[in-house]
Amino acid sequence: LADFYKKQAMDVIVGIPLMDKNGDSERFSTGSAPTLFWLMIYNLHLGSFLKAPQIDWVSGGSLFVPRKLFTQLFGFSRDFFLYFEDVDFCVRAKFLGASVRLSPVGSFVHGGGKSFVSVSQQKKRYYAAQSIYFKKYRPKHESLFVNLLHFVFHGV
C-alpha cells in the first residue's frame, strides 16, 4: 500500500478490496455516489448486470487517506454513525478535487454485520444514515421517496 501511495498524488483516498468469509467481493464496499437510480438497481438485485460507472467511495473498513486531506475535511461528519460516514467523507473529498481509488494490491476479509447483535437495530441505523445522506446530497424528491420506501418496506 505504501508503494502504491508513493505513485499517487497526495489527494487520493485508497480502499483495499473487502471480501466476505467465502472470498467473494463484498457487495457494498465501494461504488458510485448513491442516487435513487442506483438504490433501485441494487434493491432489485440488478447490480451484477449494471456496473457502477465510477468509484466515488470506498468502505470505511479499508479506507486509507493522507492525514493532510483528513484534517482538511475535519475528519468524518458527526451526522453519520457506522453507515454512510465513508460515503459522505469520500464525496466531500471529491468536492475538493481528491480522487478515490481501489487498491490493486491486497484485500481484507470483512466480517460484515457484526456491529449490532440485532439485525433490526442494524437496519434502523443503516436506513437513518441513508436518509441523512439523501437529504444532504440529493434532490428533495429523491430524499422524500427514499424516506417513503423506508417507511413502506421497513417501518422506519
PDB file of C-alpha atoms in Angstrom:
ATOM      1  CA  LEU A   1       0.000   0.000   0.000  1.00  0.00           C
ATOM      2  CA  ALA A   2       2.869   2.372   0.813  1.00  0.00           C
ATOM      3  CA  ASP A   3       4.405   1.715  -2.617  1.00  0.00           C
ATOM      4  CA  PHE A   4       1.032   2.322  -4.272  1.00  0.00           C
ATOM      5  CA  TYR A   5       0.682   5.639  -2.405  1.00  0.00           C
ATOM      6  CA  LYS A   6       4.143   6.759  -3.468  1.00  0.00           C
ATOM      7  CA  LYS A   7       2.947   6.625  -7.083  1.00  0.00           C
ATOM      8  CA  GLN A   8      -0.223   8.629  -6.370  1.00  0.00           C
ATOM      9  CA  ALA A   9      -0.923  12.288  -5.792  1.00  0.00           C
ATOM     10  CA  MET A  10      -1.351  13.083  -2.118  1.00  0.00           C
ATOM     11  CA  ASP A  11      -5.018  13.924  -2.596  1.00  0.00           C
ATOM     12  CA  VAL A  12      -6.168  10.349  -3.104  1.00  0.00           C
ATOM     13  CA  ILE A  13      -8.279   8.097  -0.912  1.00  0.00           C
ATOM     14  CA  VAL A  14      -7.493   4.422  -1.332  1.00  0.00           C
ATOM     15  CA  GLY A  15      -9.674   1.490  -0.376  1.00  0.00           C
ATOM     16  CA  ILE A  16      -8.422  -2.057  -0.180  1.00  0.00           C
ATOM     17  CA  PRO A  17     -10.993  -4.503  -1.581  1.00  0.00           C
ATOM     18  CA  LEU A  18     -13.145  -6.151   1.077  1.00  0.00           C
ATOM     19  CA  MET A  19     -14.061  -9.809   0.795  1.00  0.00           C
ATOM     20  CA  ASP A  20     -16.640 -11.833   2.670  1.00  0.00           C
ATOM     21  CA  LYS A  21     -15.747 -15.013   4.567  1.00  0.00           C
ATOM     22  CA  ASN A  22     -16.163 -17.015   1.323  1.00  0.00           C
ATOM     23  CA  GLY A  23     -13.618 -14.868  -0.532  1.00  0.00           C
ATOM     24  CA  ASP A  24     -16.206 -13.074  -2.663  1.00  0.00           C
ATOM     25  CA  SER A  25     -16.124  -9.296  -3.091  1.00  0.00           C
ATOM     26  CA  GLU A  26     -18.356  -7.561  -0.579  1.00  0.00           C
ATOM     27  CA  ARG A  27     -21.357  -6.160  -2.388  1.00  0.00           C
ATOM     28  CA  PHE A  28     -21.432  -2.710  -0.774  1.00  0.00           C
ATOM     29  CA  SER A  29     -17.758  -1.986  -0.156  1.00  0.00           C
ATOM     30  CA  THR A  30     -17.296   0.513  -2.979  1.00  0.00           C
ATOM     31  CA  GLY A  31     -19.373   2.249  -5.606  1.00  0.00           C
ATOM     32  CA  SER A  32     -20.781   5.322  -7.239  1.00  0.00           C
ATOM     33  CA  ALA A  33     -22.254   8.069  -5.126  1.00  0.00           C
ATOM     34  CA  PRO A  34     -25.743   6.890  -4.127  1.00  0.00           C
ATOM     35  CA  THR A  35     -28.644   8.125  -6.206  1.00  0.00           C
ATOM     36  CA  LEU A  36     -32.228   6.971  -6.368  1.00  0.00           C
ATOM     37  CA  PHE A  37     -31.411   5.194  -9.638  1.00  0.00           C
ATOM     38  CA  TRP A  38     -28.558   3.154  -8.125  1.00  0.00           C
ATOM     39  CA  LEU A  39     -30.527   2.474  -4.960  1.00  0.00           C
ATOM     40  CA  MET A  40     -33.279   0.894  -7.047  1.00  0.00           C
ATOM     41  CA  ILE A  41     -30.770  -1.060  -9.174  1.00  0.00           C
ATOM     42  CA  TYR A  42     -29.225  -2.647  -6.083  1.00  0.00           C
ATOM     43  CA  ASN A  43     -32.544  -3.288  -4.355  1.00  0.00           C
ATOM     44  CA  LEU A  44     -33.797  -5.042  -7.472  1.00  0.00           C
ATOM     45  CA  HIS A  45     -30.559  -7.101  -7.421  1.00  0.00           C
ATOM     46  CA  LEU A  46     -29.549  -5.818 -10.833  1.00  0.00           C
ATOM     47  CA  GLY A  47     -26.163  -4.563  -9.618  1.00  0.00           C
ATOM     48  CA  SER A  48     -24.376  -7.573 -11.060  1.00  0.00           C
ATOM     49  CA  PHE A  49     -25.736  -6.701 -14.515  1.00  0.00           C
ATOM     50  CA  LEU A  50     -25.125  -2.953 -14.354  1.00  0.00           C
ATOM     51  CA  LYS A  51     -21.764  -1.863 -13.019  1.00  0.00           C
ATOM     52  CA  ALA A  52     -21.288   1.491 -11.336  1.00  0.00           C
ATOM     53  CA  PRO A  53     -19.690   3.893 -13.821  1.00  0.00           C
ATOM     54  CA  GLN A  54     -17.023   5.061 -11.376  1.00  0.00           C
ATOM     55  CA  ILE A  55     -15.722   4.689  -7.859  1.00  0.00           C
ATOM     56  CA  ASP A  56     -16.901   7.607  -5.753  1.00  0.00           C
ATOM     57  CA  TRP A  57     -16.459   5.962  -2.352  1.00  0.00           C
ATOM     58  CA  VAL A  58     -14.759   3.067  -0.612  1.00  0.00           C
ATOM     59  CA  SER A  59     -15.729   1.376   2.627  1.00  0.00           C
ATOM     60  CA  GLY A  60     -14.527   2.843   5.896  1.00  0.00           C
ATOM     61  CA  GLY A  61     -13.497  -0.721   6.756  1.00  0.00           C
ATOM     62  CA  SER A  62     -10.461  -0.288   4.488  1.00  0.00           C
ATOM     63  CA  LEU A  63     -10.239   3.429   3.777  1.00  0.00           C
ATOM     64  CA  PHE A  64      -6.792   4.995   3.725  1.00  0.00           C
ATOM     65  CA  VAL A  65      -6.390   8.748   3.456  1.00  0.00           C
ATOM     66  CA  PRO A  66      -3.436  11.119   3.822  1.00  0.00           C
ATOM     67  CA  ARG A  67      -3.512  12.982   7.138  1.00  0.00           C
ATOM     68  CA  LYS A  68      -3.458  16.362   5.385  1.00  0.00           C
ATOM     69  CA  LEU A  69      -6.656  15.563   3.458  1.00  0.00           C
ATOM     70  CA  PHE A  70      -8.329  14.067   6.546  1.00  0.00           C
ATOM     71  CA  THR A  71      -7.539  17.237   8.504  1.00  0.00           C
ATOM     72  CA  GLN A  72      -8.655  19.488   5.659  1.00  0.00           C
ATOM     73  CA  LEU A  73     -12.044  17.726   5.715  1.00  0.00           C
ATOM     74  CA  PHE A  74     -12.223  17.890   9.530  1.00  0.00           C
ATOM     75  CA  GLY A  75     -12.479  14.101   9.615  1.00  0.00           C
ATOM     76  CA  PHE A  76     -15.700  12.181   9.418  1.00  0.00           C
ATOM     77  CA  SER A  77     -19.002  14.005   9.789  1.00  0.00           C
ATOM     78  CA  ARG A  78     -20.777  13.607  13.118  1.00  0.00           C
ATOM     79  CA  ASP A  79     -24.029  13.364  11.149  1.00  0.00           C
ATOM     80  CA  PHE A  80     -23.303   9.694  10.468  1.00  0.00           C
ATOM     81  CA  PHE A  81     -22.612   6.715  12.711  1.00  0.00           C
ATOM     82  CA  LEU A  82     -21.380   3.423  11.229  1.00  0.00           C
ATOM     83  CA  TYR A  83     -23.166   3.807   7.921  1.00  0.00           C
ATOM     84  CA  PHE A  84     -22.594   6.323   5.105  1.00  0.00           C
ATOM     85  CA  GLU A  85     -19.817   8.115   7.022  1.00  0.00           C
ATOM     86  CA  ASP A  86     -17.374   6.731   4.470  1.00  0.00           C
ATOM     87  CA  VAL A  87     -19.577   7.703   1.515  1.00  0.00           C
ATOM     88  CA  ASP A  88     -20.031  11.224   2.898  1.00  0.00           C
ATOM     89  CA  PHE A  89     -16.284  11.548   3.563  1.00  0.00           C
ATOM     90  CA  CYS A  90     -15.339  10.467   0.027  1.00  0.00           C
ATOM     91  CA  VAL A  91     -17.970  12.708  -1.584  1.00  0.00           C
ATOM     92  CA  ARG A  92     -16.680  15.711   0.395  1.00  0.00           C
ATOM     93  CA  ALA A  93     -13.101  14.842  -0.612  1.00  0.00           C
ATOM     94  CA  LYS A  94     -14.103  14.678  -4.269  1.00  0.00           C
ATOM     95  CA  PHE A  95     -15.691  18.133  -3.956  1.00  0.00           C
ATOM     96  CA  LEU A  96     -12.191  19.339  -3.012  1.00  0.00           C
ATOM     97  CA  GLY A  97     -10.674  17.671  -6.073  1.00  0.00           C
ATOM     98  CA  ALA A  98      -9.425  14.474  -4.428  1.00  0.00           C
ATOM     99  CA  SER A  99      -9.787  11.139  -6.151  1.00  0.00           C
ATOM    100  CA  VAL A 100     -10.979   7.811  -4.798  1.00  0.00           C
ATOM    101  CA  ARG A 101      -9.364   4.594  -5.939  1.00  0.00           C
ATOM    102  CA  LEU A 102      -9.440   0.916  -5.194  1.00  0.00           C
ATOM    103  CA  SER A 103      -6.018  -0.534  -4.446  1.00  0.00           C
ATOM    104  CA  PRO A 104      -4.796  -3.058  -6.987  1.00  0.00           C
ATOM    105  CA  VAL A 105      -2.911  -4.908  -4.229  1.00  0.00           C
ATOM    106  CA  GLY A 106      -4.228  -6.863  -1.298  1.00  0.00           C
ATOM    107  CA  SER A 107      -7.647  -7.473   0.187  1.00  0.00           C
ATOM    108  CA  PHE A 108      -9.240  -7.777   3.631  1.00  0.00           C
ATOM    109  CA  VAL A 109     -11.748 -10.288   4.884  1.00  0.00           C
ATOM    110  CA  HIS A 110     -14.530  -8.262   6.480  1.00  0.00           C
ATOM    111  CA  GLY A 111     -16.916  -9.796   8.980  1.00  0.00           C
ATOM    112  CA  GLY A 112     -19.804  -7.589   7.889  1.00  0.00           C
ATOM    113  CA  GLY A 113     -22.837  -7.053  10.087  1.00  0.00           C
ATOM    114  CA  LYS A 114     -21.032  -7.647  13.391  1.00  0.00           C
ATOM    115  CA  SER A 115     -21.516  -4.167  14.861  1.00  0.00           C
ATOM    116  CA  PHE A 116     -25.011  -4.987  16.114  1.00  0.00           C
ATOM    117  CA  VAL A 117     -26.444  -8.101  17.726  1.00  0.00           C
ATOM    118  CA  SER A 118     -29.878  -7.227  16.397  1.00  0.00           C
ATOM    119  CA  VAL A 119     -30.373  -7.115  12.627  1.00  0.00           C
ATOM    120  CA  SER A 120     -33.361  -4.795  13.134  1.00  0.00           C
ATOM    121  CA  GLN A 121     -31.168  -2.282  15.025  1.00  0.00           C
ATOM    122  CA  GLN A 122     -28.543  -2.535  12.292  1.00  0.00           C
ATOM    123  CA  LYS A 123     -31.131  -1.869   9.574  1.00  0.00           C
ATOM    124  CA  LYS A 124     -32.639   1.010  11.551  1.00  0.00           C
ATOM    125  CA  ARG A 125     -29.213   2.709  11.772  1.00  0.00           C
ATOM    126  CA  TYR A 126     -28.460   1.999   8.123  1.00  0.00           C
ATOM    127  CA  TYR A 127     -31.725   3.481   6.858  1.00  0.00           C
ATOM    128  CA  ALA A 128     -31.405   6.507   9.154  1.00  0.00           C
ATOM    129  CA  ALA A 129     -27.924   7.205   7.759  1.00  0.00           C
ATOM    130  CA  GLN A 130     -29.144   6.646   4.208  1.00  0.00           C
ATOM    131  CA  SER A 131     -31.901   9.213   4.785  1.00  0.00           C
ATOM    132  CA  ILE A 132     -29.369  11.735   6.104  1.00  0.00           C
ATOM    133  CA  TYR A 133     -27.157  11.165   3.061  1.00  0.00           C
ATOM    134  CA  PHE A 134     -30.021  11.644   0.593  1.00  0.00           C
ATOM    135  CA  LYS A 135     -31.212  14.774   2.403  1.00  0.00           C
ATOM    136  CA  LYS A 136     -27.683  16.213   2.356  1.00  0.00           C
ATOM    137  CA  TYR A 137     -26.691  15.448  -1.241  1.00  0.00           C
ATOM    138  CA  ARG A 138     -29.634  14.501  -3.414  1.00  0.00           C
ATOM    139  CA  PRO A 139     -32.643  16.419  -4.770  1.00  0.00           C
ATOM    140  CA  LYS A 140     -35.565  16.776  -2.386  1.00  0.00           C
ATOM    141  CA  HIS A 141     -37.818  14.430  -4.395  1.00  0.00           C
ATOM    142  CA  GLU A 142     -35.236  11.623  -4.093  1.00  0.00           C
ATOM    143  CA  SER A 143     -34.921  12.181  -0.361  1.00  0.00           C
ATOM    144  CA  LEU A 144     -38.680  12.097   0.120  1.00  0.00           C
ATOM    145  CA  PHE A 145     -39.011   8.956  -1.994  1.00  0.00           C
ATOM    146  CA  VAL A 146     -36.248   7.162  -0.067  1.00  0.00           C
ATOM    147  CA  ASN A 147     -37.960   8.018   3.222  1.00  0.00           C
ATOM    148  CA  LEU A 148     -41.243   6.726   1.838  1.00  0.00           C
ATOM    149  CA  LEU A 149     -39.560   3.457   0.806  1.00  0.00           C
ATOM    150  CA  HIS A 150     -38.048   3.076   4.272  1.00  0.00           C
ATOM    151  CA  PHE A 151     -41.441   3.543   5.869  1.00  0.00           C
ATOM    152  CA  VAL A 152     -43.405   1.291   3.488  1.00  0.00           C
ATOM    153  CA  PHE A 153     -40.936  -1.600   3.378  1.00  0.00           C
ATOM    154  CA  HIS A 154     -39.216  -1.370   6.737  1.00  0.00           C
ATOM    155  CA  GLY A 155     -41.475   0.658   9.011  1.00  0.00           C
ATOM    156  CA  VAL A 156     -38.609   3.060   9.699  1.00  0.00           C
TER     157      VAL A 156
END
